[in-house]
Amino acid sequence: TPTFEKRRFDTRFFAAAVSPDARPTPNAEAVRWAFYTPDEALAAVADGEIQMAPPTLVTLHRLKRYATIDEALDGLAARSVAPLCPELTNTDPITLSYPGNPSHSVAEGLADNPLEMRLIDARWQIRWVEDGLTG
C-alpha cells in the first residue's frame, strides 16, 4: 500500500493450474467474475472493460512473460518475494514511484519490478525498471 494510504494492505497472489473446463464461483465480494489469460485481462483493461489495481496489473504483466502454465509455476516458485511499497510522487497525473525511481526514497530497484505507474485517463500505465524513465 502506498505510504499516504491510511489503510494498510498486503496483497498476495496464488498461482495454480486449473482444468480447462473450470468455471469461477462468484462470492459476495465479486462484482464480476471470469477467467482470463494474462493477455486477455490486460486487453480488457486497455479496452476499458474492466479496471484493476496496480498490484494485479504488475502480476499480470509478470505472468504474461511465461509461455506455459508449467513455466509460470516453476518461475514463480523460484522467485523471491519482497515488500514493494510505492510512494506518491505526483498528483497530475497521479504517479506512484517504486524503488529504483529517483523520486522514491529507496534508490535500488529490482529488474522485474515497476519503476513508476501513472494514472492517465482512468488507466494505469506502467514503466518498468528495464525501460527506464524517458519522460
mmCIF file of C-alpha atoms in Angstrom:
data_model
loop_
_atom_site.group_PDB
_atom_site.id
_atom_site.type_symbol
_atom_site.label_atom_id
_atom_site.label_comp_id
_atom_site.label_asym_id
_atom_site.label_seq_id
_atom_site.Cartn_x
_atom_site.Cartn_y
_atom_site.Cartn_z
ATOM 1 C CA THR A 1 0.000 0.000 0.000
ATOM 2 C CA PRO A 2 1.366 3.470 -0.772
ATOM 3 C CA THR A 3 2.547 5.269 2.351
ATOM 4 C CA PHE A 4 -0.095 8.023 2.018
ATOM 5 C CA GLU A 5 -2.924 5.473 2.317
ATOM 6 C CA LYS A 6 -4.248 5.305 5.886
ATOM 7 C CA ARG A 7 -5.484 1.744 5.442
ATOM 8 C CA ARG A 8 -2.686 -0.821 5.078
ATOM 9 C CA PHE A 9 -2.999 -3.776 2.719
ATOM 10 C CA ASP A 10 -0.801 -6.747 1.988
ATOM 11 C CA THR A 11 -1.606 -8.174 -1.418
ATOM 12 C CA ARG A 12 -0.824 -11.809 -2.046
ATOM 13 C CA PHE A 13 -1.397 -13.750 -5.212
ATOM 14 C CA PHE A 14 -1.554 -17.513 -5.565
ATOM 15 C CA ALA A 15 -0.960 -19.447 -8.780
ATOM 16 C CA ALA A 16 -2.292 -22.891 -9.642
ATOM 17 C CA ALA A 17 -3.108 -24.873 -12.740
ATOM 18 C CA VAL A 18 -6.836 -25.473 -13.285
ATOM 19 C CA SER A 19 -8.614 -27.702 -15.759
ATOM 20 C CA PRO A 20 -9.831 -26.066 -18.991
ATOM 21 C CA ASP A 21 -13.461 -26.720 -18.019
ATOM 22 C CA ALA A 22 -13.157 -24.998 -14.617
ATOM 23 C CA ARG A 23 -15.560 -22.130 -14.019
ATOM 24 C CA PRO A 24 -15.303 -19.312 -11.462
ATOM 25 C CA THR A 25 -17.594 -19.372 -8.466
ATOM 26 C CA PRO A 26 -18.946 -15.937 -7.521
ATOM 27 C CA ASN A 27 -18.868 -14.717 -3.937
ATOM 28 C CA ALA A 28 -20.221 -11.730 -2.015
ATOM 29 C CA GLU A 29 -17.184 -9.524 -2.768
ATOM 30 C CA ALA A 30 -17.201 -10.058 -6.525
ATOM 31 C CA VAL A 31 -18.880 -7.552 -8.806
ATOM 32 C CA ARG A 32 -17.956 -9.536 -11.911
ATOM 33 C CA TRP A 33 -16.194 -12.852 -12.324
ATOM 34 C CA ALA A 34 -14.454 -14.631 -15.173
ATOM 35 C CA PHE A 35 -11.264 -16.487 -16.002
ATOM 36 C CA TYR A 36 -8.829 -14.622 -18.237
ATOM 37 C CA THR A 37 -5.397 -15.333 -19.563
ATOM 38 C CA PRO A 38 -2.980 -12.557 -18.623
ATOM 39 C CA ASP A 39 -3.133 -11.188 -22.188
ATOM 40 C CA GLU A 40 -6.952 -11.284 -22.204
ATOM 41 C CA ALA A 41 -7.155 -9.499 -18.867
ATOM 42 C CA LEU A 42 -4.664 -6.816 -19.901
ATOM 43 C CA ALA A 43 -6.553 -6.303 -23.179
ATOM 44 C CA ALA A 44 -9.827 -5.934 -21.239
ATOM 45 C CA VAL A 45 -8.156 -3.308 -19.047
ATOM 46 C CA ALA A 46 -6.758 -1.483 -22.098
ATOM 47 C CA ASP A 47 -10.214 -1.527 -23.725
ATOM 48 C CA GLY A 48 -11.809 -0.095 -20.576
ATOM 49 C CA GLU A 49 -13.951 -3.213 -19.991
ATOM 50 C CA ILE A 50 -12.519 -3.808 -16.534
ATOM 51 C CA GLN A 51 -10.349 -1.924 -14.040
ATOM 52 C CA MET A 52 -7.527 -3.339 -11.975
ATOM 53 C CA ALA A 53 -5.415 -2.069 -9.120
ATOM 54 C CA PRO A 54 -1.653 -1.700 -9.586
ATOM 55 C CA PRO A 55 -0.660 -4.945 -7.771
ATOM 56 C CA THR A 56 -2.895 -7.002 -10.063
ATOM 57 C CA LEU A 57 -1.617 -5.263 -13.193
ATOM 58 C CA VAL A 58 2.013 -5.859 -12.214
ATOM 59 C CA THR A 59 1.263 -9.524 -11.520
ATOM 60 C CA LEU A 60 -0.446 -9.973 -14.900
ATOM 61 C CA HIS A 61 2.482 -8.365 -16.718
ATOM 62 C CA ARG A 62 4.840 -10.751 -14.939
ATOM 63 C CA LEU A 63 2.649 -13.762 -15.773
ATOM 64 C CA LYS A 64 2.424 -12.949 -19.472
ATOM 65 C CA ARG A 65 6.196 -13.430 -19.751
ATOM 66 C CA TYR A 66 5.696 -17.197 -19.367
ATOM 67 C CA ALA A 67 4.738 -19.344 -22.364
ATOM 68 C CA THR A 68 3.104 -22.200 -20.430
ATOM 69 C CA ILE A 69 1.424 -22.855 -17.095
ATOM 70 C CA ASP A 70 4.284 -25.141 -16.015
ATOM 71 C CA GLU A 71 6.850 -22.478 -16.931
ATOM 72 C CA ALA A 72 4.899 -19.908 -14.919
ATOM 73 C CA LEU A 73 4.572 -22.146 -11.864
ATOM 74 C CA ASP A 74 8.284 -23.026 -11.975
ATOM 75 C CA GLY A 75 9.285 -19.377 -12.473
ATOM 76 C CA LEU A 76 7.043 -18.143 -9.681
ATOM 77 C CA ALA A 77 8.251 -20.857 -7.289
ATOM 78 C CA ALA A 78 11.858 -19.766 -7.899
ATOM 79 C CA ARG A 79 11.103 -16.067 -7.429
ATOM 80 C CA SER A 80 11.941 -14.351 -4.170
ATOM 81 C CA VAL A 81 9.253 -12.033 -2.868
ATOM 82 C CA ALA A 82 9.948 -8.788 -1.066
ATOM 83 C CA PRO A 83 7.635 -5.951 0.007
ATOM 84 C CA LEU A 84 7.169 -3.354 -2.699
ATOM 85 C CA CYS A 85 5.857 -0.070 -1.345
ATOM 86 C CA PRO A 86 5.047 2.679 -3.854
ATOM 87 C CA GLU A 87 5.267 6.359 -2.987
ATOM 88 C CA LEU A 88 3.027 9.093 -4.389
ATOM 89 C CA THR A 89 5.364 11.436 -6.270
ATOM 90 C CA ASN A 90 2.938 13.457 -8.379
ATOM 91 C CA THR A 91 -0.765 14.236 -8.408
ATOM 92 C CA ASP A 92 -1.185 15.458 -12.002
ATOM 93 C CA PRO A 93 -1.146 12.827 -13.279
ATOM 94 C CA ILE A 94 -1.270 10.608 -10.212
ATOM 95 C CA THR A 95 2.123 8.946 -10.191
ATOM 96 C CA LEU A 96 3.331 6.145 -7.967
ATOM 97 C CA SER A 97 7.088 5.677 -7.852
ATOM 98 C CA TYR A 98 8.727 2.402 -6.882
ATOM 99 C CA PRO A 99 12.201 1.541 -5.562
ATOM 100 C CA GLY A 100 14.814 2.427 -8.181
ATOM 101 C CA ASN A 101 12.981 5.545 -9.351
ATOM 102 C CA PRO A 102 14.988 8.699 -8.484
ATOM 103 C CA SER A 103 11.786 10.080 -6.897
ATOM 104 C CA HIS A 104 11.481 7.106 -4.500
ATOM 105 C CA SER A 105 13.144 7.011 -1.081
ATOM 106 C CA VAL A 106 14.716 3.602 -1.890
ATOM 107 C CA ALA A 107 17.422 4.053 -4.523
ATOM 108 C CA GLU A 108 17.844 0.454 -5.670
ATOM 109 C CA GLY A 109 15.130 -1.299 -7.649
ATOM 110 C CA LEU A 110 14.768 -4.850 -8.888
ATOM 111 C CA ALA A 111 14.860 -5.650 -12.602
ATOM 112 C CA ASP A 112 11.378 -7.163 -12.783
ATOM 113 C CA ASN A 113 9.610 -4.528 -10.701
ATOM 114 C CA PRO A 114 7.832 -1.445 -11.953
ATOM 115 C CA LEU A 115 9.702 1.820 -11.790
ATOM 116 C CA GLU A 116 6.617 4.005 -11.964
ATOM 117 C CA MET A 117 2.875 3.852 -12.550
ATOM 118 C CA ARG A 118 0.825 6.782 -13.832
ATOM 119 C CA LEU A 119 -2.955 7.027 -13.797
ATOM 120 C CA ILE A 120 -3.901 8.542 -17.153
ATOM 121 C CA ASP A 121 -7.485 8.550 -18.468
ATOM 122 C CA ALA A 122 -8.524 6.234 -15.591
ATOM 123 C CA ARG A 123 -5.941 3.615 -16.637
ATOM 124 C CA TRP A 124 -2.638 2.752 -15.011
ATOM 125 C CA GLN A 125 0.396 2.942 -17.273
ATOM 126 C CA ILE A 126 3.473 1.027 -16.105
ATOM 127 C CA ARG A 127 7.107 1.903 -16.673
ATOM 128 C CA TRP A 128 9.457 -0.950 -15.867
ATOM 129 C CA VAL A 129 12.996 -0.785 -14.481
ATOM 130 C CA GLU A 130 14.372 -2.216 -17.735
ATOM 131 C CA ASP A 131 12.579 0.508 -19.715
ATOM 132 C CA GLY A 132 13.940 3.361 -17.600
ATOM 133 C CA LEU A 133 12.349 6.786 -17.364
ATOM 134 C CA THR A 134 12.033 8.557 -20.697
ATOM 135 C CA GLY A 135 9.736 11.446 -19.875
#
